[in-house]
JSON list of C-alpha atoms in Angstrom, two decimals:
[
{"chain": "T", "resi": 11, "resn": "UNK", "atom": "CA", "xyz": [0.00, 0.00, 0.00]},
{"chain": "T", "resi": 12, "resn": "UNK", "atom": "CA", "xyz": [1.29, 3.48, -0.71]},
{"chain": "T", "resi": 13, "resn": "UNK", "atom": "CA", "xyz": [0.94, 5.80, 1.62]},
{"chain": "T", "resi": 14, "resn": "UNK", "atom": "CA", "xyz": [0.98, 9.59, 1.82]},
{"chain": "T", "resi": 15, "resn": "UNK", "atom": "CA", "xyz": [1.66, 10.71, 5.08]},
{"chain": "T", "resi": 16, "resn": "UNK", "atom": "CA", "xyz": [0.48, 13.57, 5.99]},
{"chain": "T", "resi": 17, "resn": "UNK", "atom": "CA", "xyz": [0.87, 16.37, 9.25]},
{"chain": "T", "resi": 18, "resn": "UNK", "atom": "CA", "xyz": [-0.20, 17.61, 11.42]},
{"chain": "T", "resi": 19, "resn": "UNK", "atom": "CA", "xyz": [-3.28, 16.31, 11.29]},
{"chain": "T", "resi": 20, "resn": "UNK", "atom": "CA", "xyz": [-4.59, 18.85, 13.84]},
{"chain": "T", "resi": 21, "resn": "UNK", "atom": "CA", "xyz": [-3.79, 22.60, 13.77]},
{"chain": "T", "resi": 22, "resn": "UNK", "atom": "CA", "xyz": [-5.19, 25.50, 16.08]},
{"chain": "T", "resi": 23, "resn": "UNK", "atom": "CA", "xyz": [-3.98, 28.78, 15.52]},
{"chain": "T", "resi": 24, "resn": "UNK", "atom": "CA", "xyz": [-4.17, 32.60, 16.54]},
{"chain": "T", "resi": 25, "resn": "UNK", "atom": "CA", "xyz": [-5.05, 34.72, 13.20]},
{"chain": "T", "resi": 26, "resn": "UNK", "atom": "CA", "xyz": [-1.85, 36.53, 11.90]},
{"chain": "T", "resi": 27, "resn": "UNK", "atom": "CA", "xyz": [0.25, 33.53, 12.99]},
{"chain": "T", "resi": 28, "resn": "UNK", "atom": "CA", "xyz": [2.19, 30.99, 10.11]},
{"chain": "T", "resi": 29, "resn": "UNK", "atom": "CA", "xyz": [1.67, 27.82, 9.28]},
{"chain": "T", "resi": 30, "resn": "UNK", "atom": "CA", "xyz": [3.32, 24.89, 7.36]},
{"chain": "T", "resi": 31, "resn": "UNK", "atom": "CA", "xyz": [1.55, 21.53, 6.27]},
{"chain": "T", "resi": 32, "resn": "UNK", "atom": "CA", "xyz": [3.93, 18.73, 5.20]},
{"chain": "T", "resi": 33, "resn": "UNK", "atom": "CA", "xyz": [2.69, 15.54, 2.81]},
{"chain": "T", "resi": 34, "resn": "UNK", "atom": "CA", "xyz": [5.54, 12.76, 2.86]},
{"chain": "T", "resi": 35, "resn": "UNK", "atom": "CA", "xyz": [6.36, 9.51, 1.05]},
{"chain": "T", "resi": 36, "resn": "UNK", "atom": "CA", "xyz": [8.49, 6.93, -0.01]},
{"chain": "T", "resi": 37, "resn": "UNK", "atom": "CA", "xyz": [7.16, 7.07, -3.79]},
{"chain": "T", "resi": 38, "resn": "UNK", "atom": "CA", "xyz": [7.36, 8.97, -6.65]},
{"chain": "T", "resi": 39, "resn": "UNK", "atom": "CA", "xyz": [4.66, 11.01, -7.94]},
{"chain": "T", "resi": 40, "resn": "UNK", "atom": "CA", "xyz": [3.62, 12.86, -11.01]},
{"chain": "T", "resi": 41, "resn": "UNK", "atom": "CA", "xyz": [1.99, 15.46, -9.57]},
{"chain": "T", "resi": 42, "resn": "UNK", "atom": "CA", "xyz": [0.62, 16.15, -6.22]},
{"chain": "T", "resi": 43, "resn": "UNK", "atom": "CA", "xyz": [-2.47, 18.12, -5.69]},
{"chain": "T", "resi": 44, "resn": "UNK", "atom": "CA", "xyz": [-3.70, 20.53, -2.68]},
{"chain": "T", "resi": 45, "resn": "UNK", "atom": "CA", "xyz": [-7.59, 20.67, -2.16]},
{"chain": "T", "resi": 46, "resn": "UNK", "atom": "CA", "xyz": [-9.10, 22.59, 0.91]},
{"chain": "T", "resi": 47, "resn": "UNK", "atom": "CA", "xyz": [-12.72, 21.46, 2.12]},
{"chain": "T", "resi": 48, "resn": "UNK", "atom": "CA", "xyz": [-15.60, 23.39, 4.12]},
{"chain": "T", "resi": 49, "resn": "UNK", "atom": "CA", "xyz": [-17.88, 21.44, 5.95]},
{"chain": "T", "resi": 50, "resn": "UNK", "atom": "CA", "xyz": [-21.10, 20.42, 3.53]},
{"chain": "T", "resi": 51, "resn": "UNK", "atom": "CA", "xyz": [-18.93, 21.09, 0.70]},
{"chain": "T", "resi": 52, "resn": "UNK", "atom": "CA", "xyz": [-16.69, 18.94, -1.54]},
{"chain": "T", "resi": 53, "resn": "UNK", "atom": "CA", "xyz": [-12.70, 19.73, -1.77]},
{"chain": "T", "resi": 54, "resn": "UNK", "atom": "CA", "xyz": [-11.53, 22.01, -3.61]},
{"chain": "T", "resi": 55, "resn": "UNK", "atom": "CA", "xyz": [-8.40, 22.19, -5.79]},
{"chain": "T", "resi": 56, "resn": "UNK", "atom": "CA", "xyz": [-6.01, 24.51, -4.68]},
{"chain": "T", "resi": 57, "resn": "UNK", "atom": "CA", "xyz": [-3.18, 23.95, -6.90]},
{"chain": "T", "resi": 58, "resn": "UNK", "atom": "CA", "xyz": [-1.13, 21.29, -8.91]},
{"chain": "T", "resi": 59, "resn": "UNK", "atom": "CA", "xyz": [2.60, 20.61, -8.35]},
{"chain": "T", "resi": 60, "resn": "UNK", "atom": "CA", "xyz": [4.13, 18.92, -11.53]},
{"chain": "T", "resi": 61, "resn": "UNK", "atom": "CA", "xyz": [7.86, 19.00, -11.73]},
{"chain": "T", "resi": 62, "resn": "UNK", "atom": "CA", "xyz": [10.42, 18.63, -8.69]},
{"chain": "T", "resi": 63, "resn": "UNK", "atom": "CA", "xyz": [11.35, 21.82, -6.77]},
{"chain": "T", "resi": 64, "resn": "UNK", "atom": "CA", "xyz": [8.35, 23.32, -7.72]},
{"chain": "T", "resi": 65, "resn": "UNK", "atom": "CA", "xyz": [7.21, 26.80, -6.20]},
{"chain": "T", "resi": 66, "resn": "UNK", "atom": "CA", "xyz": [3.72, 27.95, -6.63]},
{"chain": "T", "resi": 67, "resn": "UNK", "atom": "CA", "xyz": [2.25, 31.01, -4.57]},
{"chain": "T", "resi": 68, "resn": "UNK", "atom": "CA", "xyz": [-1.81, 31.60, -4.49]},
{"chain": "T", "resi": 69, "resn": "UNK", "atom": "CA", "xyz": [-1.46, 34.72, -2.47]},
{"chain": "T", "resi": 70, "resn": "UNK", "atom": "CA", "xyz": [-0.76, 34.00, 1.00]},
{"chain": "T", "resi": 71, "resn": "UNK", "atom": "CA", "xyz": [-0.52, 30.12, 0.29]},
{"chain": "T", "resi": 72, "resn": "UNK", "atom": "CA", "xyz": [3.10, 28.87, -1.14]},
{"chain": "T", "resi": 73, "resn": "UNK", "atom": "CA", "xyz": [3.30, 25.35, -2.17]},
{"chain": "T", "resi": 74, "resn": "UNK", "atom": "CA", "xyz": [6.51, 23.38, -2.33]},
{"chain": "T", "resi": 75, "resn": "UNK", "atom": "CA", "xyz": [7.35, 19.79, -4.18]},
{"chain": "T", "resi": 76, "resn": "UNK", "atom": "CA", "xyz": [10.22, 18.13, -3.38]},
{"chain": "T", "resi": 77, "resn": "UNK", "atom": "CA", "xyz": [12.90, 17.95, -5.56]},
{"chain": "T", "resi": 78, "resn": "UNK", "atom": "CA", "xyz": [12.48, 13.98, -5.50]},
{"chain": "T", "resi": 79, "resn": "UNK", "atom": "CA", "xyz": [8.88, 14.49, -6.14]},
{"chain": "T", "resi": 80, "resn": "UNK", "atom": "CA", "xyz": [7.86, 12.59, -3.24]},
{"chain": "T", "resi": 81, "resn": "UNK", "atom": "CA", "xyz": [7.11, 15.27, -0.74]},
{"chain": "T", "resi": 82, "resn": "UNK", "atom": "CA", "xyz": [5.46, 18.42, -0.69]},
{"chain": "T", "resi": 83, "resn": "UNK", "atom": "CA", "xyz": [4.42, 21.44, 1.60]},
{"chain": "T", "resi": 84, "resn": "UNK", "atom": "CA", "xyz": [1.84, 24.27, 2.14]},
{"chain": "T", "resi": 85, "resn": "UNK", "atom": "CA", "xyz": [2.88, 26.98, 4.18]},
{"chain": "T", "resi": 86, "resn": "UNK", "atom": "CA", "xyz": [0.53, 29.88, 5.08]},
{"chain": "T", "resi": 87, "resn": "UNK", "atom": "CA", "xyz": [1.72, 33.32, 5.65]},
{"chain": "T", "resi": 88, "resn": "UNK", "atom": "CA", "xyz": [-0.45, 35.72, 8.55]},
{"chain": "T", "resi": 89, "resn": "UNK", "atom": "CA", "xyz": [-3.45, 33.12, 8.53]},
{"chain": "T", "resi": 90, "resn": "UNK", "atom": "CA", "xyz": [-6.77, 34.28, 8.40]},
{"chain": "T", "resi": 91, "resn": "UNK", "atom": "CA", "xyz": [-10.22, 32.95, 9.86]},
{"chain": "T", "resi": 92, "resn": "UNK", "atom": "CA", "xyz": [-11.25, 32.17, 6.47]},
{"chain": "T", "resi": 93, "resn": "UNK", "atom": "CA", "xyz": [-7.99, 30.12, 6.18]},
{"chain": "T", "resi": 94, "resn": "UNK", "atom": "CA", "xyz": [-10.22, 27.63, 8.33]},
{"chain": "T", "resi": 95, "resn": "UNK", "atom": "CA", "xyz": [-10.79, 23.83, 7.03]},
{"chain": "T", "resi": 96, "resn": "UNK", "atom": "CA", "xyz": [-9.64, 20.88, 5.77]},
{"chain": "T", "resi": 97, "resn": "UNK", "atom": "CA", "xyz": [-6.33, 20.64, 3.99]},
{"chain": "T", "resi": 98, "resn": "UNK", "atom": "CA", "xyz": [-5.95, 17.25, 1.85]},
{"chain": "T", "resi": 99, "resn": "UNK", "atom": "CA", "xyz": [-3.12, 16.51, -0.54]},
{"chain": "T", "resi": 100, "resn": "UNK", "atom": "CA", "xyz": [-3.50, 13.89, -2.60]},
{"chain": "T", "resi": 101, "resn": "UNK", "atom": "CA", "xyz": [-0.47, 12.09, -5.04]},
{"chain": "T", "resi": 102, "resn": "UNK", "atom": "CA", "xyz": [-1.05, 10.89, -8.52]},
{"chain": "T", "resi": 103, "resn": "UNK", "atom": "CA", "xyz": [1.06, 8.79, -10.62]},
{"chain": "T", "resi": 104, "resn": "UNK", "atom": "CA", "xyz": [1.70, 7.48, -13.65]},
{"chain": "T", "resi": 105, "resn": "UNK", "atom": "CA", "xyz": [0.79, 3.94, -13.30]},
{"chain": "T", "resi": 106, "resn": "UNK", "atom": "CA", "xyz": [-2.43, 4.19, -11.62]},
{"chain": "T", "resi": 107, "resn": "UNK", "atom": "CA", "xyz": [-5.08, 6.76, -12.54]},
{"chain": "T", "resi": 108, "resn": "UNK", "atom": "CA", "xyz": [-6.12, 6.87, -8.75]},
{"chain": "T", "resi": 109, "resn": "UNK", "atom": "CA", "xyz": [-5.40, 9.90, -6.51]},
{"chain": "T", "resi": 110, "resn": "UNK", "atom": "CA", "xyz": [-3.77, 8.44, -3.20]},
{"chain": "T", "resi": 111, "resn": "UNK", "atom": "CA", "xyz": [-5.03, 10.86, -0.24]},
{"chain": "T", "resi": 112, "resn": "UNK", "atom": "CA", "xyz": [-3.41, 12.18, 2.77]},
{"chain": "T", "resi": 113, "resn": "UNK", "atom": "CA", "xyz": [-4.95, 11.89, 6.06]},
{"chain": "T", "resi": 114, "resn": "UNK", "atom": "CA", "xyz": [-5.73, 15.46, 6.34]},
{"chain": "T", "resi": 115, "resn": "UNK", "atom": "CA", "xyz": [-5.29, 18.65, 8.38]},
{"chain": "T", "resi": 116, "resn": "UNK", "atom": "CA", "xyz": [-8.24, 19.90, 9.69]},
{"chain": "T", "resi": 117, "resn": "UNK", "atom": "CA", "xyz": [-7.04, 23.27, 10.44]},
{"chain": "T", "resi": 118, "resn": "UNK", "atom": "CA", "xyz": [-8.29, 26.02, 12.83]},
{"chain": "T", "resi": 119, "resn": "UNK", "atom": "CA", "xyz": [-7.79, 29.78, 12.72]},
{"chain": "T", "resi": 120, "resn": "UNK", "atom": "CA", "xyz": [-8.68, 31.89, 15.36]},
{"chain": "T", "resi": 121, "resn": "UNK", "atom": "CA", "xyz": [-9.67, 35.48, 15.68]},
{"chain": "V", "resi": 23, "resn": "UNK", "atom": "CA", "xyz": [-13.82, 23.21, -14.80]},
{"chain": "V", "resi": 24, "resn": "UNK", "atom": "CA", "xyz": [-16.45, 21.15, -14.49]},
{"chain": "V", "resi": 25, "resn": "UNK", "atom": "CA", "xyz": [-19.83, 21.54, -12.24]},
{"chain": "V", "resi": 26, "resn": "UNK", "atom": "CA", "xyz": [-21.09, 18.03, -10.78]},
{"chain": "V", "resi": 27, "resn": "UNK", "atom": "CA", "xyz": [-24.77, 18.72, -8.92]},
{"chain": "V", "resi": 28, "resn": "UNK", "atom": "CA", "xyz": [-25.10, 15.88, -5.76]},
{"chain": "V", "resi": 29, "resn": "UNK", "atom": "CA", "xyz": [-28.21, 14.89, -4.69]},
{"chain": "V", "resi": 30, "resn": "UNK", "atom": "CA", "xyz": [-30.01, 14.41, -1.88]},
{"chain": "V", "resi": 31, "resn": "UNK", "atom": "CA", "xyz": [-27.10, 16.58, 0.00]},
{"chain": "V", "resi": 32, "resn": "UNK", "atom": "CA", "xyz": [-28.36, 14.86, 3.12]},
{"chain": "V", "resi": 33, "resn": "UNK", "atom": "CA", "xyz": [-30.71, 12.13, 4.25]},
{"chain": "V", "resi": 34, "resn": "UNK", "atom": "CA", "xyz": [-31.72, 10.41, 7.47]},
{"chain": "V", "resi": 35, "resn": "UNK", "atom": "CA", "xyz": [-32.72, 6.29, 6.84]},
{"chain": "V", "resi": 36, "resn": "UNK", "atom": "CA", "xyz": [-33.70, 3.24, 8.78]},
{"chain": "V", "resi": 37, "resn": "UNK", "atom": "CA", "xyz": [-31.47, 0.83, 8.84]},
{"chain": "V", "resi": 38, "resn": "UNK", "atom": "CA", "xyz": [-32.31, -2.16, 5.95]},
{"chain": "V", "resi": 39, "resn": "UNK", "atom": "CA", "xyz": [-33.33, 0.14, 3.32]},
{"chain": "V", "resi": 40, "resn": "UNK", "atom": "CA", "xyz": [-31.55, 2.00, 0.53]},
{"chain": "V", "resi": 41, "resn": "UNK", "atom": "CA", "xyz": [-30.72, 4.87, -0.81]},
{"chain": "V", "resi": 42, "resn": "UNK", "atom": "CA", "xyz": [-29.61, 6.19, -4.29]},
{"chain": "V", "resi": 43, "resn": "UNK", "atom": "CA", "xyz": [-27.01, 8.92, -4.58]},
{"chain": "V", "resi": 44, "resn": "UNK", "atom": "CA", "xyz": [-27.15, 10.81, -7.79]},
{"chain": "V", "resi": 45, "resn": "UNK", "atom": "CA", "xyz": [-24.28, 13.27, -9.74]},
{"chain": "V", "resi": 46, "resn": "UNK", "atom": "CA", "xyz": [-24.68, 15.18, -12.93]},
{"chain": "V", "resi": 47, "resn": "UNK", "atom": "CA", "xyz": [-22.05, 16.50, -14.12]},
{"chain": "V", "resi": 48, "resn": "UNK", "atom": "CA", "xyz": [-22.42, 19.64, -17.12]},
{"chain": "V", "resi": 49, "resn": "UNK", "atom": "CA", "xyz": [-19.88, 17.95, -19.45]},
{"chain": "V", "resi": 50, "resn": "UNK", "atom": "CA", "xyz": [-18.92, 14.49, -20.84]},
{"chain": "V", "resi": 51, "resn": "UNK", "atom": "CA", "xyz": [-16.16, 13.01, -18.65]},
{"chain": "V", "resi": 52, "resn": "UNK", "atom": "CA", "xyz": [-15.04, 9.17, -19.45]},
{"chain": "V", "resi": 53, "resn": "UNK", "atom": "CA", "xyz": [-14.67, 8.36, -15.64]},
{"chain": "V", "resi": 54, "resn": "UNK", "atom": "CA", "xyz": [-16.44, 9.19, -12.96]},
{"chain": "V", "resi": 55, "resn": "UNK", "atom": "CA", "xyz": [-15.53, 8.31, -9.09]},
{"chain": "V", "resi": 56, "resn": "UNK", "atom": "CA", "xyz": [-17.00, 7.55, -5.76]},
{"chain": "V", "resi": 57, "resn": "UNK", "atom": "CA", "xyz": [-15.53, 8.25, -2.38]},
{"chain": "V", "resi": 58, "resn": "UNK", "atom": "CA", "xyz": [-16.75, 7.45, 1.36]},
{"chain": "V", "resi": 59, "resn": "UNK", "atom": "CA", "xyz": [-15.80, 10.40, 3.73]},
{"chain": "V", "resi": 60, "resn": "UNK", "atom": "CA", "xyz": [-15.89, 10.50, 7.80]},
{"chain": "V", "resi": 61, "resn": "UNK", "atom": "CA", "xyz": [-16.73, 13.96, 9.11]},
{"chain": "V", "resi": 62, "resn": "UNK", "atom": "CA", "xyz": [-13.23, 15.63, 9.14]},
{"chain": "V", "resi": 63, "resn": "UNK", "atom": "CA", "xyz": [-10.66, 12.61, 7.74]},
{"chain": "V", "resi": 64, "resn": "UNK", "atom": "CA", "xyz": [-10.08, 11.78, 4.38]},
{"chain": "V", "resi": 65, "resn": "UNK", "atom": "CA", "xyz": [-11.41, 10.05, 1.23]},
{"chain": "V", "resi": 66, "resn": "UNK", "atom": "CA", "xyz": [-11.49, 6.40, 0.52]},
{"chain": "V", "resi": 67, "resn": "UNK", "atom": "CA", "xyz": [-12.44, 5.48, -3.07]},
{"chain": "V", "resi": 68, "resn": "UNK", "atom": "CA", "xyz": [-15.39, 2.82, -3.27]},
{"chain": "V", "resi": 69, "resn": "UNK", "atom": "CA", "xyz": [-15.55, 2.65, -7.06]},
{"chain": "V", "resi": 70, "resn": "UNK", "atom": "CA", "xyz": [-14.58, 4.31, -10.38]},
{"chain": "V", "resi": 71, "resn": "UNK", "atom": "CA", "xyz": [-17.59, 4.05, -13.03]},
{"chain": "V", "resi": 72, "resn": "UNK", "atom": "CA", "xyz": [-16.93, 3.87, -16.68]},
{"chain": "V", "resi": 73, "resn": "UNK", "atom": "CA", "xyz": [-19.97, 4.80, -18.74]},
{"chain": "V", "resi": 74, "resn": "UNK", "atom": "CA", "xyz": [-20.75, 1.44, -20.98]},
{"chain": "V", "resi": 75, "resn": "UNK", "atom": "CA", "xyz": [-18.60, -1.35, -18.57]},
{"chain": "V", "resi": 76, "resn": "UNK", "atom": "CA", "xyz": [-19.46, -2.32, -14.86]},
{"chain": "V", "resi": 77, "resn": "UNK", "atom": "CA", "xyz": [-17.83, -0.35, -12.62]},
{"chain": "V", "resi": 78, "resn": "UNK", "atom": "CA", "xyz": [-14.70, -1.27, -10.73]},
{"chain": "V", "resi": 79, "resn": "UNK", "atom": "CA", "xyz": [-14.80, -1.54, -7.14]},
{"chain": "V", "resi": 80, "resn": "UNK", "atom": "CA", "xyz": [-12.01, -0.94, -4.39]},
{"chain": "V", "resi": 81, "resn": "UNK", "atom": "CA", "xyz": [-11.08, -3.33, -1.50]},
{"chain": "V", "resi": 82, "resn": "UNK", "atom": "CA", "xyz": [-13.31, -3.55, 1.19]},
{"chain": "V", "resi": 83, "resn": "UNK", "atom": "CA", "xyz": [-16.46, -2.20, -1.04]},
{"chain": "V", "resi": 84, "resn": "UNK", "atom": "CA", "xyz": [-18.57, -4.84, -3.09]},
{"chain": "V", "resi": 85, "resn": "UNK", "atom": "CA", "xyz": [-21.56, -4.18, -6.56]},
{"chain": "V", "resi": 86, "resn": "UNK", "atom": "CA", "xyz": [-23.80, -5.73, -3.73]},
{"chain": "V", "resi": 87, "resn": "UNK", "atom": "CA", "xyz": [-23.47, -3.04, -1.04]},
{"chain": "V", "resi": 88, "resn": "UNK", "atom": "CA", "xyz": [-22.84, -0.50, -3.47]},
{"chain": "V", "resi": 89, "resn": "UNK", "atom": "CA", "xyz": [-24.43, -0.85, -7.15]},
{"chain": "V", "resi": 90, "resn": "UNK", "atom": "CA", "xyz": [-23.51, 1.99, -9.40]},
{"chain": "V", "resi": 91, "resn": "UNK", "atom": "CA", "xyz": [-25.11, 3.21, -12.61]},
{"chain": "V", "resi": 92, "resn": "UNK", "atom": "CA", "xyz": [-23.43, 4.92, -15.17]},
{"chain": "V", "resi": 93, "resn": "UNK", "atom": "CA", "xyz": [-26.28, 5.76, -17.88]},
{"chain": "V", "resi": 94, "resn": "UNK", "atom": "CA", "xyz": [-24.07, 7.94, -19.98]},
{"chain": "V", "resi": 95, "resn": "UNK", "atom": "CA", "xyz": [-21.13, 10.36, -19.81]},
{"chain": "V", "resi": 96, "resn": "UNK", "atom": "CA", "xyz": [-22.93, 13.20, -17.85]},
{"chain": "V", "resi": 97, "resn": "UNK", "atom": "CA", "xyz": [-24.65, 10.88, -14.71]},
{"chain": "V", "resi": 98, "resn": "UNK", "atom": "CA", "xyz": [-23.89, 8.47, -12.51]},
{"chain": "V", "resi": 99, "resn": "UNK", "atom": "CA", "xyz": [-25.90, 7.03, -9.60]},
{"chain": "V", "resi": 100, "resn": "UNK", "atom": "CA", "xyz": [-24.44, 5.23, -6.35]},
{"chain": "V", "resi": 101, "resn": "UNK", "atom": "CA", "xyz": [-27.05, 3.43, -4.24]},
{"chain": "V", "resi": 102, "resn": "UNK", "atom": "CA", "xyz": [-26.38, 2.51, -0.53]},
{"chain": "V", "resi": 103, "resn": "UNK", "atom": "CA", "xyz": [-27.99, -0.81, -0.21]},
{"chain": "V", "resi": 104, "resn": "UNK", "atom": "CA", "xyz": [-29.73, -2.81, 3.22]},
{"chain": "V", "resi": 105, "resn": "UNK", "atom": "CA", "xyz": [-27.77, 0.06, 5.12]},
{"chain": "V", "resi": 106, "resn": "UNK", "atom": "CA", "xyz": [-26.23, -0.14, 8.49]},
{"chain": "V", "resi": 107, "resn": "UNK", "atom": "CA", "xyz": [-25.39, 2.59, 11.39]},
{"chain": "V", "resi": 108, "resn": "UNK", "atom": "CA", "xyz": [-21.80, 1.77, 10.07]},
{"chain": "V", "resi": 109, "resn": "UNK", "atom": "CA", "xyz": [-22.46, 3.28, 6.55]},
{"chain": "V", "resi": 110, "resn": "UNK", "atom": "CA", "xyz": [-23.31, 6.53, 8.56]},
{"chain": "V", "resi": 111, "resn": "UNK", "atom": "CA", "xyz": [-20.90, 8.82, 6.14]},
{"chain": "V", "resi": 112, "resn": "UNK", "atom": "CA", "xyz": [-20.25, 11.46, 3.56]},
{"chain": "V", "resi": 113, "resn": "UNK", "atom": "CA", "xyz": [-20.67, 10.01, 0.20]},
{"chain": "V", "resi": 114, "resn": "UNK", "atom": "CA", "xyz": [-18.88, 12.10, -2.55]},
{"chain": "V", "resi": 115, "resn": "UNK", "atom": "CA", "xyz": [-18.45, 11.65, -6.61]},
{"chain": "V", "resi": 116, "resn": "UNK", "atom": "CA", "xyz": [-15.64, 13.31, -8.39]},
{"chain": "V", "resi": 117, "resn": "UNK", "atom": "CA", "xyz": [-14.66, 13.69, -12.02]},
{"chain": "V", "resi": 118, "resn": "UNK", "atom": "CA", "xyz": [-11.12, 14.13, -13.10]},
{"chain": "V", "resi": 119, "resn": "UNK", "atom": "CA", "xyz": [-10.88, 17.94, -15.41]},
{"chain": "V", "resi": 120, "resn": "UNK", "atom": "CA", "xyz": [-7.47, 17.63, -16.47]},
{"chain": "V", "resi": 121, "resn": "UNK", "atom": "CA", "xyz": [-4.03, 17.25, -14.82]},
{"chain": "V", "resi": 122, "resn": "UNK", "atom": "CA", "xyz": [-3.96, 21.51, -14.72]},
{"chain": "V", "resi": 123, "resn": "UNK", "atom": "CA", "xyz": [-7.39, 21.53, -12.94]},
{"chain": "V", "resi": 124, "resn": "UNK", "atom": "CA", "xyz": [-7.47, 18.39, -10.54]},
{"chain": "V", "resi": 125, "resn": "UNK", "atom": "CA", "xyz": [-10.47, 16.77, -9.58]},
{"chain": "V", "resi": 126, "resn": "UNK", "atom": "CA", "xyz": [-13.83, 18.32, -9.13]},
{"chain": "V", "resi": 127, "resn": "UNK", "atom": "CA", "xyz": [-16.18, 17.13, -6.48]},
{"chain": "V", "resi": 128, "resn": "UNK", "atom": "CA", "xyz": [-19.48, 17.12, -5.60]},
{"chain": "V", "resi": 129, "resn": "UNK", "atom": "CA", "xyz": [-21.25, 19.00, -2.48]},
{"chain": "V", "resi": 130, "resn": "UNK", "atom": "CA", "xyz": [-21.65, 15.84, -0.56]},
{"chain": "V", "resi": 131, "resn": "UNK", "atom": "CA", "xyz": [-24.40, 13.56, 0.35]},
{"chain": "V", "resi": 132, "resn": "UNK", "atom": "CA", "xyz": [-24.59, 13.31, 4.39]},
{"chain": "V", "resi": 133, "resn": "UNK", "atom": "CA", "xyz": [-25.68, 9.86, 5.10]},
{"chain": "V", "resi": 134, "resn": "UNK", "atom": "CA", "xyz": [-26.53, 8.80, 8.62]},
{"chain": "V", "resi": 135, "resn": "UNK", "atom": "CA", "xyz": [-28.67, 5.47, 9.02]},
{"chain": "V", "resi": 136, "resn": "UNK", "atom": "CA", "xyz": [-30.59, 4.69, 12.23]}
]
């Protein structure tokens, strides 16, 4: 079984503070995508990392994928209530069409 | 990207009976997929549903529990059958948009059985 770890996998925070989520493994992927959830709602894509060493910035998100492509980060800059929800990454490769899921951060700003 | 609409969003059901999940999506996609979510954790894929063959079912999930329909490239359904207080869960479809846009997800159906 592959596995994507993924921490913490609890985060409470005061607003303006930083944050970094972490998704680890042993394999290789072709991409690796962030989606953030609200409750009653599906996830949502964030973004898509494609090639190793990757840096992508959505405002006051930055993603990171490893050079190996096998890890990847989310780090969020002065978080915000609104920052509050689920973070999921999830790894897809080559040989398998399916999406392989991290645990999840349910994450917690507060004002 | 694509817009799936999930229905019922939520439901309440006895325990032995069944329920149908439906998703319609606004474009053709060859795949569509089903996930089972607890209330804060992550997704575990039941099925993926092919419009024209059966659909193929993960570990752990069987067509008996969970028959899926897959009527043409725009709909699938996902019924929830002789249900249990254990298949209290968020039931989700997705459809893959392209590598640049991810996966696209439904609102959710909120299942809890009694």
């Amino acid at each position: 079984t592959q596995l994507l770890e993924q921490s913490p996998q609890f985060l409470s925070i005061q607003e303006g503070e930083n944050l970094t989520v972490y998704c680890n493994s042993s394999s290789v992927f072709s991409s690796l995508q962030w989606y953030r959830q609200e409750p009653g709602e599906g996830p949502v894509l964030l973004v898509t990392v494609v090639t190793g060493g990757e840096v992508k910035k959505l405002k006051r998100l930055t993603f990171q994928f490893g050079d190996a492509r096998k890890d990847s980060s989310l780090h969020i800059t002065a978080a915000q209530p609104g920052d509050t929800g689920l973070y999921l990454c999830a790894g897809e490769q080559d040989s398998n069409y399916q999406l392989i899921w991290g645990a999840g951060t349910k994450l917690i700003i507060k004002p | 990207s694509a817009v799936i609409s999930q229905k019922p969003s939520r439901d309440i059901c006895q325990r032995g009976t069944s329920l149908t999940i439906q998703c319609q999506v606004d474009s053709q996609v060859t795949m569509m997929f089903w996930y089972r979510q607890q209330p804060g954790q992550s997704l575990t894929l039941i099925a993926t549903a092919n419009q024209g063959s059966e659909a193929t079912y993960e570990s752990g999930f069987v067509i008996d529990k969970f028959p899926i329909s897959r009527p043409n490239l725009t709909f699938s359904t996902l019924t929830v059958s002789n249900m249990s207080p254990e298949d209290s869960s968020i039931y989700l479809c997705s459809v893959e948009v392209g590598i640049d846009y991810g996966y696209t997800f439904g609102s959710g159906t909120r299942l809890t059985v009694v």
